Each structure stands twice: as C-alpha cells, then as structure tokens.
Amino acid sequence: MEENTSFIPEIYIGENGNWFINNYDTGVKARGDDGITPHIGANGNWFIGESDTQVPATGPKGDKGEPGEKGEPGEKGDKGDQGNRGPAGPQGATGATGPQGLTGPQGLTGPQGPTGATGPQGATGPKGDTGAAGPQGPTGATGPRGDTGAAGPQGIQGPKGDKGEPGPVNIADNLDTTVEGYALDARQGKKLNDNMKELIKVDYISQQISSIPSGGSNYNVQIPYSVPDGYAVLLVSAYATDGCSASGYYSSASRKLSAVVINPTTVNRNPYVSFYILLKKA
C-alpha cells in the first residue's frame, strides 16, 4: 500500500455526486434534500405541509384587571431644620400623585448681590426671571447609587406577521434518489450516518520517548501497529510535545508506525509522540 504522510485528508464531492476521500469513492451521496417547514394556516393553527395539527399558533388573551382606588393627599406640615444626612434606606413604594396647585404671581427682579455662603435647601418658590450667569461652583461629591426600580408591566402583543412560503413536501425513502425537490427521510439519514461510521474510523497511539537530542537533527521513532481486521490504513499523522515537532507514516511491510522527530531546542527533551491513524473498510 502507498504510504501517505499528509496531515489533512483531501475530502471532496466527485462527478458521480459521492463523497471522495483522497481519491477514494466512499459510495455515499453528498447531496441531501429539503425537509418540510411548519407554517400557520388561515385558521390560526400550525400546519405541516397540508396537514392541520389542530394546535393554535397563539395563546388565549387574559382578562383585564380592575384599577385600584386613588388615595387622598395628606396635609402639608411645617418645615423642620435640616438634619444630618443618614444612610440610604430601601426604596419605598410609589405613592399616588396629588392634584397640581395653582401658580402664584411672578415677583419683580431685584439687583444681583454678592455670592454668599451656601445655605440649607429651602422650599421651592415661584419661578422668577432668568438672572445673569454666576461663577462656576465646585463639583459636589457623587451621591450614593439608588436602588433598582421595579420592572414595568409587560407590553401588548404585536401584530401577526405575514405568512411564509410553504416548504417542499416530497420525501425520498432511499439513498439513491437524485431528483431535485425531494427531502431525505430521517430513516435514511440514520442509515447514512451508520454507513459512514462503518466505512471510516480513527485509531490513536501515544508513547513517551526519552532523550531526544537537541540541535534540530532528525530522530527516528518506530512503534509496532496491528491494523484491525477488515480495515486498511488511509492516513497517518503524528505530533510531539515538549517543544518538538514530528511527521509520521505507516509501513505495511514492517507493520510499524514511524515518525521523524525534531528537537529545535538547546537541551535534550522527553516528548510524547502521538499517532492518529485514519482507517477505511478494506
């Protein structure tokens, strides 16, 4: 048998429509056919092809809840002295909105006085005319982050989308059909997968090699290997650890896996040399 030292097999589709691996005809068709796409029918049910599944595509609409009663606003108390700032407490529930008060009369604009010390926050007065811009004050400290608000109510359901194009309905229950427009039956998909598993399989062997010389010279490694009954070696690849490189092949005459190991470092290495063997049905 011809020895093959390529790491990656050449896989392509031949003129007869079958999968080929390194010029080997696997006998397996490469082209599959389309399946059936479910769609929503005119009556609102799911259809598979022309068959009504009797399953609605949308759920029933729930009943609308009754609004709660509005609470009465309390009387406004006198303003107390400003106390020290305490730690942030948990966010309370949102209270009902009170009625809007009447707008008071606008006062006259007085002359601008000198900038004084910042006093405590007073009650909000009526809005006056816009005054001249004052000097930029210092940036205040960043306040504590507030708690995350409660999630809002779910939005209403959007309108129904357009109906899609119907999918193909032709099914082929074999691996030989080449007519366009036929979908591969699931049973044939399993059969195709089983055929591929029987046709090709991968074997693996690893062995540690002691004292590979430094300096980049070639070091030959050979490991006995028995090909499983009913199979032939299609491809062999090898790699080495510990900073070394390797290329491998199989000799049917000596029944051994061979690898050329190169140690490009300045010290001797003890790498593991591993072989991946791609096997095909004989």
Coordinates of C-alpha atoms in Angstrom, one line a residue:
M1 CA 0.0 0.0 0.0
E2 CA 1.2 3.5 -0.8
E3 CA 2.4 5.5 2.3
N4 CA 0.7 8.8 2.9
T5 CA 2.4 11.5 5.2
S6 CA -0.3 14.2 4.7
F7 CA -1.8 15.5 7.9
I8 CA -5.2 16.6 6.5
P9 CA -7.1 14.3 4.1
E10 CA -8.4 15.6 0.8
I11 CA -12.3 15.4 1.0
Y12 CA -14.4 16.5 -2.0
I13 CA -17.6 15.6 -4.0
G14 CA -16.9 13.5 -7.1
E15 CA -18.6 13.8 -10.6
N16 CA -20.9 11.0 -9.6
G17 CA -22.2 13.0 -6.6
N18 CA -20.5 10.8 -3.9
W19 CA -18.1 11.9 -1.2
F20 CA -14.4 11.2 -2.1
I21 CA -11.5 11.0 0.5
N22 CA -8.0 11.1 -1.1
N23 CA -9.4 9.9 -4.4
Y24 CA -11.3 7.1 -2.7
D25 CA -15.0 6.8 -3.6
T26 CA -16.9 6.3 -0.3
G27 CA -20.2 5.4 -2.2
V28 CA -22.1 7.9 0.0
K29 CA -24.2 10.5 -1.8
A30 CA -23.2 14.1 -0.8
R31 CA -26.4 15.9 -1.7
G32 CA -29.4 15.9 0.8
D33 CA -32.9 17.2 0.1
D34 CA -35.0 19.8 1.9
G35 CA -37.4 19.0 4.7
I36 CA -41.0 20.3 5.5
T37 CA -41.2 23.7 7.1
P38 CA -44.2 24.2 9.5
H39 CA -46.4 27.2 8.9
I40 CA -49.5 28.9 10.3
G41 CA -52.7 28.3 8.4
A42 CA -55.7 30.6 7.7
N43 CA -57.5 29.2 10.7
G44 CA -54.6 30.2 13.0
N45 CA -53.4 26.6 13.6
W46 CA -49.9 25.2 12.9
F47 CA -49.8 23.2 9.6
I48 CA -47.1 20.7 8.5
G49 CA -47.4 20.6 4.7
E50 CA -51.2 20.4 4.1
S51 CA -51.9 18.7 7.4
D52 CA -53.7 20.7 10.1
T53 CA -52.1 19.8 13.5
Q54 CA -55.2 21.4 15.4
V55 CA -52.7 23.2 17.6
P56 CA -53.3 27.1 17.8
A57 CA -50.3 29.3 17.0
T58 CA -51.2 31.9 19.6
G59 CA -52.3 31.6 23.2
P60 CA -55.7 32.9 24.6
K61 CA -55.9 36.6 25.8
G62 CA -56.2 37.1 29.5
D63 CA -58.8 39.3 31.3
K64 CA -58.0 42.9 32.1
G65 CA -57.7 43.7 35.8
E66 CA -59.7 46.4 37.7
P67 CA -57.9 49.7 38.5
G68 CA -57.3 50.5 42.2
E69 CA -58.9 53.4 44.2
K70 CA -57.0 56.7 44.3
G71 CA -55.9 57.8 47.9
E72 CA -56.4 61.2 49.4
P73 CA -53.4 63.6 49.8
G74 CA -52.4 64.4 53.4
E75 CA -51.9 68.0 54.8
K76 CA -48.6 69.6 54.4
G77 CA -46.7 70.1 57.7
D78 CA -44.3 72.8 58.8
K79 CA -40.7 72.5 57.5
G80 CA -38.2 71.4 60.2
D81 CA -34.5 72.1 60.5
Q82 CA -32.2 70.2 58.1
G83 CA -30.6 67.3 59.9
N84 CA -27.5 65.3 59.2
R85 CA -27.7 63.0 56.1
G86 CA -28.4 59.4 57.1
P87 CA -27.7 56.2 55.2
A88 CA -29.8 55.5 52.1
G89 CA -32.8 53.4 53.0
P90 CA -34.7 50.9 50.8
Q91 CA -36.8 52.4 48.0
G92 CA -40.4 52.7 49.1
A93 CA -43.5 52.1 47.0
T94 CA -44.6 54.9 44.7
G95 CA -47.3 57.0 46.2
A96 CA -50.4 58.3 44.4
T97 CA -50.0 61.7 42.5
G98 CA -51.7 64.6 44.3
P99 CA -53.6 67.4 42.5
Q100 CA -51.5 70.2 41.0
G101 CA -51.5 73.5 42.9
L102 CA -52.3 77.0 41.5
T103 CA -49.4 79.1 40.0
G104 CA -48.5 82.1 42.2
P105 CA -47.9 85.6 40.8
Q106 CA -44.4 86.4 39.4
G107 CA -42.3 88.7 41.5
L108 CA -40.1 91.6 40.4
T109 CA -36.4 91.0 39.6
G110 CA -34.1 92.5 42.2
P111 CA -30.4 93.6 41.8
Q112 CA -27.8 90.8 42.0
G113 CA -25.9 90.7 45.2
P114 CA -22.5 89.2 46.1
T115 CA -22.3 85.4 46.2
G116 CA -22.8 84.3 49.8
A117 CA -22.2 81.0 51.5
T118 CA -24.4 78.1 50.5
G119 CA -27.3 77.8 52.9
P120 CA -29.6 74.9 53.6
Q121 CA -32.0 73.9 50.8
G122 CA -35.2 76.0 51.0
A123 CA -38.6 75.3 49.8
T124 CA -39.2 75.8 46.1
G125 CA -40.6 79.3 45.3
P126 CA -42.3 80.6 42.2
K127 CA -40.2 80.9 39.1
G128 CA -38.6 84.3 38.5
D129 CA -37.0 85.9 35.5
T130 CA -33.7 84.4 34.3
G131 CA -30.8 86.2 36.0
A132 CA -27.2 86.7 34.9
A133 CA -24.9 83.7 34.9
G134 CA -22.9 83.3 38.1
P135 CA -19.4 81.8 38.5
Q136 CA -18.9 78.1 38.2
G137 CA -19.1 76.4 41.7
P138 CA -17.1 73.4 42.8
T139 CA -18.2 70.0 41.8
G140 CA -20.1 68.2 44.6
A141 CA -19.4 64.7 45.8
T142 CA -21.2 61.8 44.0
G143 CA -24.2 60.7 45.9
P144 CA -24.9 57.0 46.6
R145 CA -26.5 54.9 43.9
G146 CA -30.2 54.5 44.1
D147 CA -31.9 51.1 44.3
T148 CA -33.1 49.5 41.0
G149 CA -36.7 50.3 40.3
A150 CA -39.4 47.6 39.9
A151 CA -39.9 46.1 36.4
G152 CA -42.6 47.7 34.3
P153 CA -45.7 45.9 33.1
Q154 CA -45.4 43.6 30.0
G155 CA -46.2 45.3 26.7
I156 CA -49.1 44.3 24.5
Q157 CA -48.6 41.6 21.8
G158 CA -47.5 42.8 18.4
P159 CA -49.4 42.2 15.2
K160 CA -49.3 38.9 13.4
G161 CA -46.6 38.5 10.8
D162 CA -47.0 37.6 7.1
K163 CA -47.5 34.0 6.2
G164 CA -44.3 32.3 4.9
E165 CA -43.8 30.4 1.8
P166 CA -44.8 26.6 2.1
G167 CA -41.8 24.2 2.2
P168 CA -41.3 21.1 0.0
V169 CA -43.4 18.1 0.7
N170 CA -41.7 15.4 -1.4
I171 CA -39.9 12.7 0.7
A172 CA -37.4 10.1 -0.6
D173 CA -37.0 6.9 1.5
N174 CA -33.8 5.8 -0.1
L175 CA -30.1 6.9 -0.7
D176 CA -30.3 6.7 -4.5
T177 CA -32.8 9.5 -5.5
T178 CA -31.1 12.3 -7.4
V179 CA -34.4 14.1 -8.4
E180 CA -34.4 17.8 -7.3
G181 CA -37.1 18.8 -4.8
Y182 CA -37.1 15.6 -2.6
A183 CA -36.2 15.6 1.1
L184 CA -34.1 12.8 2.7
D185 CA -36.2 10.7 5.0
A186 CA -34.9 10.7 8.6
R187 CA -34.5 6.9 8.5
Q188 CA -32.2 7.3 5.5
G189 CA -30.2 10.0 7.4
K190 CA -29.5 7.5 10.2
K191 CA -28.5 4.8 7.7
L192 CA -26.1 7.3 6.0
N193 CA -24.6 8.1 9.4
D194 CA -24.2 4.3 10.3
N195 CA -22.6 3.7 6.9
M196 CA -20.0 6.5 7.5
K197 CA -19.2 5.0 10.9
E198 CA -18.6 1.6 9.4
L199 CA -16.6 3.0 6.4
I200 CA -14.1 5.1 8.3
K201 CA -12.8 5.1 11.9
V202 CA -9.8 6.7 13.7
D203 CA -7.3 5.0 15.9
Y204 CA -4.8 6.7 18.4
I205 CA -1.5 5.6 19.9
S206 CA 0.8 7.7 22.1
Q207 CA 4.3 6.9 23.6
Q208 CA 6.9 8.9 25.6
I209 CA 10.4 9.0 24.0
S210 CA 13.4 9.7 26.2
S211 CA 16.3 12.0 25.5
I212 CA 15.6 13.4 22.0
P213 CA 18.9 15.1 21.1
S214 CA 18.9 18.9 20.8
G215 CA 20.1 21.0 17.9
G216 CA 17.4 20.3 15.3
S217 CA 18.7 16.9 14.0
N218 CA 16.2 14.2 12.9
Y219 CA 15.4 11.4 15.4
N220 CA 13.5 8.3 14.0
V221 CA 10.8 6.7 16.2
Q222 CA 9.1 3.3 15.3
I223 CA 6.1 1.7 17.1
P224 CA 4.6 -1.7 16.2
Y225 CA 1.0 -1.4 15.0
S226 CA -1.5 -4.1 14.0
V227 CA -4.2 -2.9 11.6
P228 CA -7.7 -4.0 12.8
D229 CA -9.3 -6.8 10.8
G230 CA -11.3 -5.7 7.8
Y231 CA -9.6 -2.3 7.6
A232 CA -6.7 -0.6 5.8
V233 CA -4.6 2.5 6.7
L234 CA -5.8 5.5 4.8
L235 CA -3.8 8.3 6.5
V236 CA -1.3 8.7 9.4
S237 CA -0.4 11.9 11.2
A238 CA 1.9 12.5 14.2
Y239 CA 2.8 15.2 16.6
A240 CA 5.2 15.7 19.5
T241 CA 5.0 17.6 22.8
D242 CA 7.7 19.4 24.9
G243 CA 8.7 21.8 22.1
C244 CA 9.4 19.1 19.5
S245 CA 7.8 18.5 16.1
A246 CA 7.0 15.2 14.3
S247 CA 5.8 13.8 10.9
G248 CA 4.5 10.2 10.7
Y249 CA 3.6 7.4 8.3
Y250 CA 2.8 3.7 8.4
S251 CA 4.9 0.9 6.8
S252 CA 2.8 -2.1 5.7
A253 CA 5.9 -4.1 5.1
S254 CA 7.3 -3.7 8.7
R255 CA 3.8 -3.2 10.3
K256 CA 5.1 -0.2 12.2
L257 CA 4.2 3.4 12.7
S258 CA 7.2 5.6 12.0
A259 CA 7.8 9.3 12.9
V260 CA 10.7 11.7 12.3
V261 CA 11.0 13.8 15.5
I262 CA 12.9 17.1 15.5
N263 CA 14.1 18.9 18.7
P264 CA 15.0 22.5 17.8
T265 CA 15.8 23.5 21.4
T266 CA 19.3 23.6 23.1
V267 CA 18.6 20.8 25.6
N268 CA 17.6 17.2 25.3
R269 CA 13.8 16.6 25.5
N270 CA 11.5 13.7 26.6
P271 CA 8.4 14.3 24.5
Y272 CA 5.2 12.2 24.0
V273 CA 4.9 11.2 20.3
S274 CA 1.3 10.6 19.3
F275 CA -0.1 9.0 16.1
Y276 CA -3.6 9.4 14.6
I277 CA -4.5 6.6 12.2
L278 CA -7.4 7.1 9.8
L279 CA -8.7 3.7 8.8
K280 CA -11.1 2.7 6.0
K281 CA -13.0 -0.5 5.2
A282 CA -10.8 -2.8 3.2

